[in-house]
Structures are given as C-alpha cells and as structure tokens.
Tab-separated table of C-alpha atoms and ligand atoms in Angstrom:
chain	number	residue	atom	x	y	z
A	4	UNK	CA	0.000	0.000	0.000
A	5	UNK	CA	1.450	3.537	-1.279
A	6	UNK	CA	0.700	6.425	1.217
A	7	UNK	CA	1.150	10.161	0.664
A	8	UNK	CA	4.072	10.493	2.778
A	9	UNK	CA	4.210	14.241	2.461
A	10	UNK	CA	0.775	15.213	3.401
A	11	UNK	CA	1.089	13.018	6.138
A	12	UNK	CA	3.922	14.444	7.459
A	13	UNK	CA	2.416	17.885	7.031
A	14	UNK	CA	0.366	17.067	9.842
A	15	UNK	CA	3.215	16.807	12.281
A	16	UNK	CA	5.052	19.853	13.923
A	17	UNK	CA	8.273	19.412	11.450
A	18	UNK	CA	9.959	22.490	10.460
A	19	UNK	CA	11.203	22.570	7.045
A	20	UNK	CA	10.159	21.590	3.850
A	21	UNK	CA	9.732	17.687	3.062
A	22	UNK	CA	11.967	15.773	0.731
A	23	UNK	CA	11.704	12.443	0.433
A	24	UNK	CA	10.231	9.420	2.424
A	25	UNK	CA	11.145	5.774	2.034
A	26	UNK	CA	10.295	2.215	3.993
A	27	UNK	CA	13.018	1.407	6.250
A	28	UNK	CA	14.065	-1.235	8.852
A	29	UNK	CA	12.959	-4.883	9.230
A	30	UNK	CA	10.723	-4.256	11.931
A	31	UNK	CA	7.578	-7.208	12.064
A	32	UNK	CA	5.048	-4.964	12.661
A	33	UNK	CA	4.621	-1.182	11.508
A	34	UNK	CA	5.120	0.241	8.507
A	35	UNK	CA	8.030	2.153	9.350
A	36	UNK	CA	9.355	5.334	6.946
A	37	UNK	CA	13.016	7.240	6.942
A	38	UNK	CA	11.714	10.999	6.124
A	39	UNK	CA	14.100	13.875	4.829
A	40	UNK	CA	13.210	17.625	5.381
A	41	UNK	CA	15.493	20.536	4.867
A	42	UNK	CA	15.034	22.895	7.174
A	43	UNK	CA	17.396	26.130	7.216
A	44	UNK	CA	19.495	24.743	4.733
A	45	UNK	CA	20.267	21.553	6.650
A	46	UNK	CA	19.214	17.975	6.032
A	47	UNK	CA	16.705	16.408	9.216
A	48	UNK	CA	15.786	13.059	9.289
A	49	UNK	CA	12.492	12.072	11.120
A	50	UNK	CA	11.132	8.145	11.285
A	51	UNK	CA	7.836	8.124	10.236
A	52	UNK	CA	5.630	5.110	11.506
A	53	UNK	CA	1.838	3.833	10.915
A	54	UNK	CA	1.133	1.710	13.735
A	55	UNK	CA	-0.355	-1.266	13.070
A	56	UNK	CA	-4.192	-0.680	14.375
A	57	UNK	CA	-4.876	-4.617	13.524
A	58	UNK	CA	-2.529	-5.440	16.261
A	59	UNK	CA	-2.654	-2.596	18.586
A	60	UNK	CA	-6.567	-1.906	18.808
A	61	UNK	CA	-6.123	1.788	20.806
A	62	UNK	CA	-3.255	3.477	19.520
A	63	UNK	CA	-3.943	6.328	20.956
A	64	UNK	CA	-3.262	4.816	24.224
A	65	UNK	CA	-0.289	3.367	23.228
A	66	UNK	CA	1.092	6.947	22.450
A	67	UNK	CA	-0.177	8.439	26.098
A	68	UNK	CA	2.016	4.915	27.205
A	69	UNK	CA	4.999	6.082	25.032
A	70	UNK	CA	4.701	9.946	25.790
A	71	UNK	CA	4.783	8.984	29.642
A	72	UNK	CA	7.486	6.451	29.573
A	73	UNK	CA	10.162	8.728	27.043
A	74	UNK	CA	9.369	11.884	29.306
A	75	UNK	CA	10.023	9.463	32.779
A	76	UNK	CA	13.496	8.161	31.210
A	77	UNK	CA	14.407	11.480	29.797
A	78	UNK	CA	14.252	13.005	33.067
A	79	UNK	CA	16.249	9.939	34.464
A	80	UNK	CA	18.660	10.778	31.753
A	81	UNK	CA	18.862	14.861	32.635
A	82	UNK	CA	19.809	14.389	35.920
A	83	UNK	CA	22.196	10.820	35.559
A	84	UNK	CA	23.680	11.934	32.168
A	85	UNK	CA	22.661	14.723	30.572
A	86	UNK	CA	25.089	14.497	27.466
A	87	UNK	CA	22.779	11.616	26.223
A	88	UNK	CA	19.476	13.415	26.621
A	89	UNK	CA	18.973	14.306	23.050
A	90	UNK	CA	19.537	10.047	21.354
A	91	UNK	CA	19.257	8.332	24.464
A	92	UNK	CA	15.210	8.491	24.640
A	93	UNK	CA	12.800	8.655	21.409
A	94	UNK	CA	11.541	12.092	20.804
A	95	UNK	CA	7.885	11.711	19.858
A	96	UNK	CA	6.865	15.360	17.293
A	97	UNK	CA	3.706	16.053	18.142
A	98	UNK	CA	0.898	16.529	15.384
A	99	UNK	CA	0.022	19.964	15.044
A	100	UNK	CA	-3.204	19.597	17.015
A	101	UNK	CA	-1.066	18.833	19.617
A	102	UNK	CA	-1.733	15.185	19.843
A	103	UNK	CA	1.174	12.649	19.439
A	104	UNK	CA	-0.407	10.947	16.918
A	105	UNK	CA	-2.457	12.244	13.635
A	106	UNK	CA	-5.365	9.849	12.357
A	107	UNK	CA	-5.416	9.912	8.439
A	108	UNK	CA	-8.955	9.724	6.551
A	109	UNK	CA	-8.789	5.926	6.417
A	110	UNK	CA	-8.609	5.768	9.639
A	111	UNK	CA	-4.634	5.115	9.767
A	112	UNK	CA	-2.530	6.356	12.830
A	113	UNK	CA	0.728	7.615	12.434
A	114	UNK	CA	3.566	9.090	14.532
A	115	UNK	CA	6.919	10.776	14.040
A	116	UNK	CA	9.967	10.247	16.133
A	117	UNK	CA	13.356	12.412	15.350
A	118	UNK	CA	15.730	10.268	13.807
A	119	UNK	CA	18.537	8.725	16.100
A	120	UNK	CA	21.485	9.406	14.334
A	121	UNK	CA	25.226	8.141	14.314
A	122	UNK	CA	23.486	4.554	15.411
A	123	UNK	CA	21.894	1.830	13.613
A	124	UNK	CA	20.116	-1.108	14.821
A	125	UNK	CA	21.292	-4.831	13.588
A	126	UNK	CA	19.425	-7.803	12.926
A	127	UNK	CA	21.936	-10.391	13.776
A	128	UNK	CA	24.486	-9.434	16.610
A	129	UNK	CA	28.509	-8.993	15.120
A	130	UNK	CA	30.421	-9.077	18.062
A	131	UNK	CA	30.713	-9.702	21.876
A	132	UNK	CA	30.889	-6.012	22.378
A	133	UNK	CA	27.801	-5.698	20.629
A	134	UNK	CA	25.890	-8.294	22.479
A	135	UNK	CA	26.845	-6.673	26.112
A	136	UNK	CA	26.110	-2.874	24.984
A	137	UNK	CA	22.839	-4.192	23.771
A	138	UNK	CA	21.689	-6.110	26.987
A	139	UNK	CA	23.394	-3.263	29.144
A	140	UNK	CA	21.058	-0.723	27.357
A	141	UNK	CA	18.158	-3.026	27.803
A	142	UNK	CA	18.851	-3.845	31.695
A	143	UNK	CA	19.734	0.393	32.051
A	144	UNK	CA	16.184	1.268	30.521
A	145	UNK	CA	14.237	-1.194	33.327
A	146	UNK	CA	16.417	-0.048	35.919
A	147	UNK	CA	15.490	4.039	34.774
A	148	UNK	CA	11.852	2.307	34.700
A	149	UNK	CA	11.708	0.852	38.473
A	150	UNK	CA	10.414	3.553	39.864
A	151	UNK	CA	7.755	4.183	37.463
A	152	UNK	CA	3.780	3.181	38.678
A	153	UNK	CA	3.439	-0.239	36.648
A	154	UNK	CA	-0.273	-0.265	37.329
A	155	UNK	CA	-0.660	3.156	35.296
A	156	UNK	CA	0.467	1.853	32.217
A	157	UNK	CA	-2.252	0.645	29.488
A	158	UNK	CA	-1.795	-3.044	28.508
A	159	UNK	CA	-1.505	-2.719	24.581
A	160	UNK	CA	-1.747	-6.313	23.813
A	161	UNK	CA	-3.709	-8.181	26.272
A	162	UNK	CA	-1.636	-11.742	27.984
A	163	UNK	CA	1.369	-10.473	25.647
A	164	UNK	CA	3.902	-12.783	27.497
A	165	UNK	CA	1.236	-15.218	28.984
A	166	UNK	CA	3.325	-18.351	27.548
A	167	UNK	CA	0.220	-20.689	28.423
A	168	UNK	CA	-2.360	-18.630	26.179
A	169	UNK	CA	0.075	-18.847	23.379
A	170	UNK	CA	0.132	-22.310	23.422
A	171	UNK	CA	-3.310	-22.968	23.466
A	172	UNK	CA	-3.946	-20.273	20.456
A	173	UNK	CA	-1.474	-23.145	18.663
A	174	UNK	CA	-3.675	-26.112	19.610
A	175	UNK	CA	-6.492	-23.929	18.326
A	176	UNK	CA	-4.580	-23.217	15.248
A	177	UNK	CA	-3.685	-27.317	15.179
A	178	UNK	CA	-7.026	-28.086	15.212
A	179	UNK	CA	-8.624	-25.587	12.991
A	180	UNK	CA	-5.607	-26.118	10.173
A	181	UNK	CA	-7.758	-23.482	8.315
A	182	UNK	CA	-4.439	-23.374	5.589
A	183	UNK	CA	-3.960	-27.515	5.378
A	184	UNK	CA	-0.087	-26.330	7.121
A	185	UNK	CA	-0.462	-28.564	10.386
A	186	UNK	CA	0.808	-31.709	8.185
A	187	UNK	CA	3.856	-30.301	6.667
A	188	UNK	CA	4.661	-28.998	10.607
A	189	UNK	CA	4.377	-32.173	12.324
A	190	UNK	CA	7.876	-32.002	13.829
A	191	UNK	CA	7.734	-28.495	14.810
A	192	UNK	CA	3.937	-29.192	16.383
A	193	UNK	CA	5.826	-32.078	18.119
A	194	UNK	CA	8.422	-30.548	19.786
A	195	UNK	CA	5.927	-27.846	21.147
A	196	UNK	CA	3.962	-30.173	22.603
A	197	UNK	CA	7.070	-32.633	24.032
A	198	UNK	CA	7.785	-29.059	26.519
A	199	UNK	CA	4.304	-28.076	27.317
A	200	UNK	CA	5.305	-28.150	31.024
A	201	UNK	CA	8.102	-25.326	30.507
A	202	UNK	CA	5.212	-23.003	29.397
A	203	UNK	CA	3.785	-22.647	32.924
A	204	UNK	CA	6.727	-21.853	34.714
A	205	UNK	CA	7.128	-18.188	34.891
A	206	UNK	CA	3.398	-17.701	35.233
A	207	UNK	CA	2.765	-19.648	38.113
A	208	UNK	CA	5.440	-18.343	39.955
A	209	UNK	CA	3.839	-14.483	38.641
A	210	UNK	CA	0.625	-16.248	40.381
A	211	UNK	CA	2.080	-17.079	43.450
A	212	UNK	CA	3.633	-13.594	44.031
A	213	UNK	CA	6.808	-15.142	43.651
A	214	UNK	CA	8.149	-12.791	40.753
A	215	UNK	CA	7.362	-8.987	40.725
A	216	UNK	CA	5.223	-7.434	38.031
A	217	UNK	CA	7.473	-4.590	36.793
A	218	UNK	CA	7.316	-2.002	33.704
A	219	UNK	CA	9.125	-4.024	30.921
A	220	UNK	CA	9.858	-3.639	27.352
A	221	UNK	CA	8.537	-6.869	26.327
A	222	UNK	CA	10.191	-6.807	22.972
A	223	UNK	CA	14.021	-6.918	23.794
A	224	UNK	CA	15.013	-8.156	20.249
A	225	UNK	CA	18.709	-7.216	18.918
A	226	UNK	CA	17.202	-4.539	16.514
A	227	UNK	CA	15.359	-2.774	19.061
A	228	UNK	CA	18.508	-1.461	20.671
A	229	UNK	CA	20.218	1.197	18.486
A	230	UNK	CA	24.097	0.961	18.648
A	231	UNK	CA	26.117	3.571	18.482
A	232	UNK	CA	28.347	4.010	15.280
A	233	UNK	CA	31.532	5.616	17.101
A	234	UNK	CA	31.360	3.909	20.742
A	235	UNK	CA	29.440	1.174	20.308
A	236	UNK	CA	27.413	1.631	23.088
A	237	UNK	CA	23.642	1.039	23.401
A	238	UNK	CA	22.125	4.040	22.920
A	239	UNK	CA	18.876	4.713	22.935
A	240	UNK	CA	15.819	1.601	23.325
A	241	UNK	CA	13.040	1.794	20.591
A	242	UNK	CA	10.016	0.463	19.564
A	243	UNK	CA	8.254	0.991	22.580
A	244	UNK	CA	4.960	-0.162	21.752
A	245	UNK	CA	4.658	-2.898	24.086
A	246	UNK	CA	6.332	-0.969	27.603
A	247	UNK	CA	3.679	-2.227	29.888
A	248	UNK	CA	3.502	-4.311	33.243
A	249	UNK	CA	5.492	-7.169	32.741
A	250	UNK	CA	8.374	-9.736	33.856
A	251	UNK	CA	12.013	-8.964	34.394
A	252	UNK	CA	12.631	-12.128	33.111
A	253	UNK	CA	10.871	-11.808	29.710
A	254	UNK	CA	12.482	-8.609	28.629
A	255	UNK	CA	15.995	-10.903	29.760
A	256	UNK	CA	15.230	-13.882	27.863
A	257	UNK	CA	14.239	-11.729	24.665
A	258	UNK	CA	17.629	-10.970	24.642
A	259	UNK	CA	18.974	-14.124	24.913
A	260	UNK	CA	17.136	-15.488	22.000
A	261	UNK	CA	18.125	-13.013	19.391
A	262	UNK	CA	21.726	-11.636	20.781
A	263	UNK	CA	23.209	-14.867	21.255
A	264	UNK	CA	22.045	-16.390	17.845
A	265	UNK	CA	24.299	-17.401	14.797
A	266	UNK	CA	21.793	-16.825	12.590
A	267	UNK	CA	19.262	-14.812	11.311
A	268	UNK	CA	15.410	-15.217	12.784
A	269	UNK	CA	15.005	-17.139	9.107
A	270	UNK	CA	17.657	-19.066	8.347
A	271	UNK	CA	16.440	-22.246	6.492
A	272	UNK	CA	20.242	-24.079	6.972
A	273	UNK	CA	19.415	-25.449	10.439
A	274	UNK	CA	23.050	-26.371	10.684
A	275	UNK	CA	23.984	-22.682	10.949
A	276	UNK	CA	21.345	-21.973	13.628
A	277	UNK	CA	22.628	-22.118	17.429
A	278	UNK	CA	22.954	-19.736	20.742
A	279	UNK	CA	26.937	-18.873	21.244
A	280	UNK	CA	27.782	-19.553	24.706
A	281	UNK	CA	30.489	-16.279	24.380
A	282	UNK	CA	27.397	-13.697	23.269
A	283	UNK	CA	25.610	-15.440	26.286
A	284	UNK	CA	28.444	-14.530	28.394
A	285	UNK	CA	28.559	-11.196	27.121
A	286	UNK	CA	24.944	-10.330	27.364
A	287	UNK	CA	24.511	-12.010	31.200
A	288	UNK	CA	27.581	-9.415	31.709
A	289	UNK	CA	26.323	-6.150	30.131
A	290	UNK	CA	22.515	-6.943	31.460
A	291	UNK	CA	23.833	-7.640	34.668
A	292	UNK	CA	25.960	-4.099	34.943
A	293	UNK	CA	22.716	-2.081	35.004
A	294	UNK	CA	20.193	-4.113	36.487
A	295	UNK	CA	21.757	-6.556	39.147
A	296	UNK	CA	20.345	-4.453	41.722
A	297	UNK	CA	16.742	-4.798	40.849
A	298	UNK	CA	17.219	-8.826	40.431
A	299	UNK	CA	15.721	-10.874	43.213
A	300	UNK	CA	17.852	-14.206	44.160
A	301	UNK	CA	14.858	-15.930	42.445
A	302	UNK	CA	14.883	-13.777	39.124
A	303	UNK	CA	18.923	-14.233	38.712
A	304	UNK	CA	18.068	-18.096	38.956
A	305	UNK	CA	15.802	-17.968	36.285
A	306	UNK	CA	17.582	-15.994	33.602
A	307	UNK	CA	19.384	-18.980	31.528
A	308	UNK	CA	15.767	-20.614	31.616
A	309	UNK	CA	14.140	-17.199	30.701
A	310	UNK	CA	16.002	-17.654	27.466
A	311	UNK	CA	14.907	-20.593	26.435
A	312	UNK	CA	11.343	-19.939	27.401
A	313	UNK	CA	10.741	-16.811	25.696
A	314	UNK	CA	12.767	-18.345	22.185
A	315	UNK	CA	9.748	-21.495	22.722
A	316	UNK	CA	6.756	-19.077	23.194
A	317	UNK	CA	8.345	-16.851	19.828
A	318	UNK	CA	8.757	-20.108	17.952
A	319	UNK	CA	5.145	-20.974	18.822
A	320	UNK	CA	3.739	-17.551	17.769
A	321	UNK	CA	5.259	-17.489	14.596
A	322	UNK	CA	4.001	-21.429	14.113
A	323	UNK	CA	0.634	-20.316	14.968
A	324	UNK	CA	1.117	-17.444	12.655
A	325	UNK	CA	1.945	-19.874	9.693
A	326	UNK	CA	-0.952	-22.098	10.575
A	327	UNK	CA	-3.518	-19.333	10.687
A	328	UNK	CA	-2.214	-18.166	6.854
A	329	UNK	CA	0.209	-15.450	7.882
A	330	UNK	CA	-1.487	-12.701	9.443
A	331	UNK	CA	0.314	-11.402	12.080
A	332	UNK	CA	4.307	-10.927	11.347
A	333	UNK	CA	5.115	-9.001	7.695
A	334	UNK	CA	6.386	-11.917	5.763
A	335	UNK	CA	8.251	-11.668	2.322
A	336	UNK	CA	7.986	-15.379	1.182
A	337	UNK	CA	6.005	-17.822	1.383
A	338	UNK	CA	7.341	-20.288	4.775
A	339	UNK	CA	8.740	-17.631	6.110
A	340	UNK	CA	7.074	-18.359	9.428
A	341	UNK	CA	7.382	-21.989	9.470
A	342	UNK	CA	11.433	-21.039	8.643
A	343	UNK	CA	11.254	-18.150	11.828
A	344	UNK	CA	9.895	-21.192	14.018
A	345	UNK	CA	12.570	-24.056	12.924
A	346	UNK	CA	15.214	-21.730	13.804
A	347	UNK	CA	13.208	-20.627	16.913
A	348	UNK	CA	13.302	-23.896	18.011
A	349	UNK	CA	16.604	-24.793	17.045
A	350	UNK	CA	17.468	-22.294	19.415
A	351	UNK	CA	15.673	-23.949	21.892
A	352	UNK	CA	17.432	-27.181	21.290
A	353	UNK	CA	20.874	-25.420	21.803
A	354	UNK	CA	20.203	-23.926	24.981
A	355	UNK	CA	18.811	-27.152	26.441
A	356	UNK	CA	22.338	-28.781	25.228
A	357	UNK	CA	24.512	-25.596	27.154
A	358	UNK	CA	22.251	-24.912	29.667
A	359	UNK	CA	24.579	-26.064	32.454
A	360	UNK	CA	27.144	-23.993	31.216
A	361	UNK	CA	24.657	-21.153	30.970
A	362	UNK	CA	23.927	-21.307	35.002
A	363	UNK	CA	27.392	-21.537	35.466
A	364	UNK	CA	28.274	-18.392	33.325
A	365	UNK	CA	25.002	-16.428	35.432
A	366	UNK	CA	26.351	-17.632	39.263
A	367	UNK	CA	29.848	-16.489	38.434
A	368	UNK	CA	28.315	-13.231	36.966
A	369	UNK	CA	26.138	-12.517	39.413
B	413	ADP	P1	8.552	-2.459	14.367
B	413	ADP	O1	7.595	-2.351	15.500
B	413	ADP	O2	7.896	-2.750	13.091
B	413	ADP	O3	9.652	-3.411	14.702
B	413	ADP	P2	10.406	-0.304	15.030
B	413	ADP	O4	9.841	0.782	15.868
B	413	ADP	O5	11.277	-1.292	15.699
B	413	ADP	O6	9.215	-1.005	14.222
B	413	ADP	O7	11.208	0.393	13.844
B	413	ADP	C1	11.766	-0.357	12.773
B	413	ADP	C2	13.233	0.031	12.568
B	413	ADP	O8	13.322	1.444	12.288
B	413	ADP	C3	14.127	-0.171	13.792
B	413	ADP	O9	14.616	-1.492	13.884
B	413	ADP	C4	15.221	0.854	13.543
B	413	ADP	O10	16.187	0.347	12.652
B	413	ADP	C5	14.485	1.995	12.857
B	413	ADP	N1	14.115	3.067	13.814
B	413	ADP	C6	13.000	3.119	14.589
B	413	ADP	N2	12.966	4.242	15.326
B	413	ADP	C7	14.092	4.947	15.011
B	413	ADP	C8	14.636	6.233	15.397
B	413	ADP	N3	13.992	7.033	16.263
B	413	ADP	N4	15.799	6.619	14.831
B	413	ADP	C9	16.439	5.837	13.931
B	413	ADP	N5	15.991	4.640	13.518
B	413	ADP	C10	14.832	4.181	14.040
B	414	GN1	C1	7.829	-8.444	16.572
B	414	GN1	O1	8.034	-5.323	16.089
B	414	GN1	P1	9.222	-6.202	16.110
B	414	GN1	O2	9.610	-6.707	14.769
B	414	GN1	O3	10.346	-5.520	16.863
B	414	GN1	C2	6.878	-8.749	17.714
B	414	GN1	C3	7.662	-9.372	18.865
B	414	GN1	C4	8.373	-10.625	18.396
B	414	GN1	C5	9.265	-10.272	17.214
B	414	GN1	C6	9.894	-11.504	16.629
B	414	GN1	C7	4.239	-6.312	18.827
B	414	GN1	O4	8.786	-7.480	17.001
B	414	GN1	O5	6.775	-9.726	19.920
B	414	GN1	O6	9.150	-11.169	19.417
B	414	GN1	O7	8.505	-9.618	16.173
B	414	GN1	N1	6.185	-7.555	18.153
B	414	GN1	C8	4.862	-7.588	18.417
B	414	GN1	O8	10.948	-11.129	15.795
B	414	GN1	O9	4.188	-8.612	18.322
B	415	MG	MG1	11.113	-3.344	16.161
C-alpha cells in the first residue's frame, strides 16, 4: 500500500520543507518510513511510523504509554547523564493539534519520532561487544523504569507474554488447520507439545507472588537497541509499543534469543542456527551491569531458563502465525514463518544442550 508520505507528514510539527520518504528497517510490525526535510538549509531526518491498528486496537493509548514512559526516562537521563538526553530516549513530534499521533482519513494512525542518528540497529548481533552494549542498554532502561507506577500503564496487547495462552492459540490453530499447514509442521507441532510443562513456569510463579510485576519492554530483540556508530554503546531503546507491566525475566530472555544467535530469525540451513555460549556470556555481563540491583535471588536463577522460554513461546507464535495463513508478522515469502519457528526452536534445542554452562556463566556473573 502507497501512502502520501508528504501530506502526512504535514500534519506533524516538522519544520522545514519535506523531501523524500522511504520504507526502512525490518521491523515485524509497523510500517516504518526514513523521512528527509530541509530545514534552514540543513538535512533532518524524522522516522515516520503507521502503527499497526490490527494489532494494537487503541493506539492512541499506546502513544499516552509512550509519551509517559520517554518523558520518565528522559528526566532519568537529565539528571544521571545529561550528554545523552537528546539520542538516548525517542523524541515523539507532536501533530500539530497537539496530539502525538495524527489519524489519516482511512482511519490510519501515524507518529513521528526524530531520527537517532550516528546509530543503527542490527538484525543479527557482530560481536561480543555488541551483544553486552545491547543487553546493558536493555537492563539500564528497566532499571530508569523501576520507579515508574506499573499499574498506570495501558496493557496494549492483552496476555502479551502469557506463555500458556500462546500455546493454546497453537492447539487452536492445530485443530482448525484453516491453511492444510499442520501436516507439513508435524515435527515443529511435536516438539511444542514434548515441553508443554516449561510453558507454565514463569506464570505460576507471577501467580504465586513469587516474581514482581514490573514495567518491561517486552520486545528486547537485537534490533530494538540502536548501537552507536563511534562507541558502540547502546544508545537509545526503541520500539516501545509494548512498555507495559510485565516480567524482568521476559524482557531478559528476549535478549537471549536473538543476541546470542548465529543466525538470522530465518535461516532455512538449520546447521547454521545455534545460541553462542560467548554472546551469552557477554549479554549475562552487560545486562547484569545495570540491572543486578533490581534482580531478586529468584529472578537471577531464572535468567538462563528465561532464554529458552521466551525463544519457545516466539517459535510458537510465529508457528501459529503460519498455521492461521500469515497474518500477524510481515512476511516476504512464502514459509517464512514456518522457517522463523525451525530456527526458533533450534534455538531452543541449543540452549537445552549448554544450559549447564549457561547457570554456570550467570552464578559467576552474578
Ligand atoms: P517495528 O515495531 O515494526 O519493529 P520499530 O519501531 O522497531 O518497528 O522500527 C523499525 C526500525 O526502524 C528499527 O529497527 C530501527 O532500525 C528503525 N528506527 C526506529 N525508530 C528509530 C529512530 N527514532 N531513529 C532511527 N531509527 C529508528
Ligand atoms: C515483533 O516489532 P518487532 O519486529 O520488533 C513482535 C515481537 C516478536 C518479534 C519476533 C508487537 O517485534 O513480539 O518477538 O517480532 N512484536 C509484536 O521477531 O508482536
Ligand atoms: Mg522493532
């Protein structure tokens, strides 16, 4: 779908003149623009974003979420290091009504961020340094978070991490097979189903009281950390449409699944799929460094296991996606889903092989 970029951005509160406008990033789930003004003679980049109102059903309180939780961390960052203010929070431009969001006739929502520059985001982690700035940025932004009411915060997707309710959406998908898929997925359906009891874990203890609800990111993946292109650090955390209540150990094991992997999300050569036990090492390190003082003894237990867990319940979601005809994540070939799960559960299969040395690597880091 083409949209009129220009009059869009009109709407917003953008000084200058608009340029150009072009799709960019490999996000799942927006439509997600690069936008070029000139304003006084100089060349500004903006992101421009339509949120995708299939998945997120109020946008608009998604934004009040987003407006609350960049002006909380940005007055975290004025007071702990101001030289980072400006890239280490998005910057949401309000529309020119005022809102931070404009509705289009068709009913589409979009928003405009400034544009983060002098850092990129990458799909598949390229170094050990890499891996620790990214979960060191992650662990920094729940640690400028803890103090921030949990309870205030708008759920915008409903059970988002509930590992149990993602399961049985699959054995609804199983038995519907609306697509005739479930055949040609036996063995992925079958090693679901072989570590149904892992699925329960994190919730019951949530149930019990046993592990604090806590404003999370619940989307830790590698390319929703920008990197810096001169220090490498972690600068800023994006894609903040799912900051809501949440588990510590979630946002952790998000980052386990895609900053210790080999591969890309899709690889189709299984061979090349696996977690690196030196990325794990590095991440446990640079997640550790900013958040080891919000950890309970219980929650630094859990983190090898959080790993595995969350790279299960993504492997099922993108299974149930491919068995319910792709709706959910933006494919761009056919299988891609059924390729995202195999590699998902790869994953899994490697961190069940090193997960002693995984504990060991957390209760010498810890
Ligand atoms: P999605 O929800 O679809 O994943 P994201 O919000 O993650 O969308 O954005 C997609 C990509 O756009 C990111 O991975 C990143 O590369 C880029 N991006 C997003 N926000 C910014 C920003 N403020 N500055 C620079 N790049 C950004
Ligand atoms: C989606 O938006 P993006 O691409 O950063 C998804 C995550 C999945 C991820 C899998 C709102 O993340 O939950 O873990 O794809 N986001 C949403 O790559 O569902
Ligand atoms: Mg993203």
């Amino acid at each position: 779908m083409a949209y009129d970029c220009a009059s869009i951005v009109r709407q917003f509160t953008v000084p200058g003149a608009f340029r150009s406008a072009a799709p960019y990033g490999t996000g799942h789930i927006n439509d997600t623009y690069c936008v070029e003004c000139v304003a006084a003679g100089r060349l500004v980049r903006y992101i421009l974003q339509r949120v995708n109102h299939r998945i997120f059903a109020a946008p608009d309180r998604l934004m009040q979420n987003i407006v609350r939780v960049t002006g909380h961390v940005r007055a975290k960052l004025a007071t702990a290091s101001p030289a980072n203010i400006e890239r280490g929070t998005l910057t949401v431009v309000p529309a020119r009504d005022g809102k931070a969001y404009h509705r289009d006739e068709a009913g589409n929502w979009w928003r405009v961020y400034v544009f983060i520059e002098g850092a990129r985001t990458y799909d598949v982690v390229q170094n050990r340094s890499q891996a620790f700035a990214a979960a060191r940025a992650f662990g920094a932004f729940q640690a400028m978070l803890s103090d921030f009411p949990a309870a205030t915060l708008h759920e915008t997707i409903p059970a988002f991490h509930h590992t149990p309710s993602r399961l049985a959406r699959l054995k609804e998908a199983i038995g519907a097979d609306a697509h005739n898929r479930a055949a040609g997925a036996g063995a992925e359906i079958a090693f679901v189903l072989a570590r149904e009891e892992m699925t329960t874990r994190l919730t019951t203890l949530a149930g019990r009281g046993e592990l604090c609800v806590r404003v999370t990111h619940n989307d830790t993946k590698i390319n929703n950390v920008m990197i810096d292109d001169a220090t490498g650090d972690g600068v800023c955390v994006i894609d903040l449409d799912t900051v809501m209540p949440g588990l510590s150990l979630y946002d952790f094991g998000d980052c386990v699944r895609t900053t210790t992997a080999l591969a890309a999300e899709d690889e189709r050569d299984l061979a090349r799929v696996g977690m690196s036990l030196d990325l794990f090492a590095a991440l446990a390190d640079g997640y550790l460094s900013s958040a080891r003082a919000l950890l309970s003894p219980l929650e630094a237990d859990l983190l090898p296991f959080s790993g595995m867990l969350i790279t299960l319940e993504i492997g099922i979601r993108f299974l149930t996606d491919y068995l319910e005809g792709d709706v959910y994540f933006k494919t761009h070939r056919p299988g891609q889903n059924l390729d995202r799960a195999r590699t998902q559960f790869a994953m899994v299969a490697s961190m069940e092989r090193q997960m002693a040395q995984m504990e060991m690597i957390v209760a010498r880091l810890r």
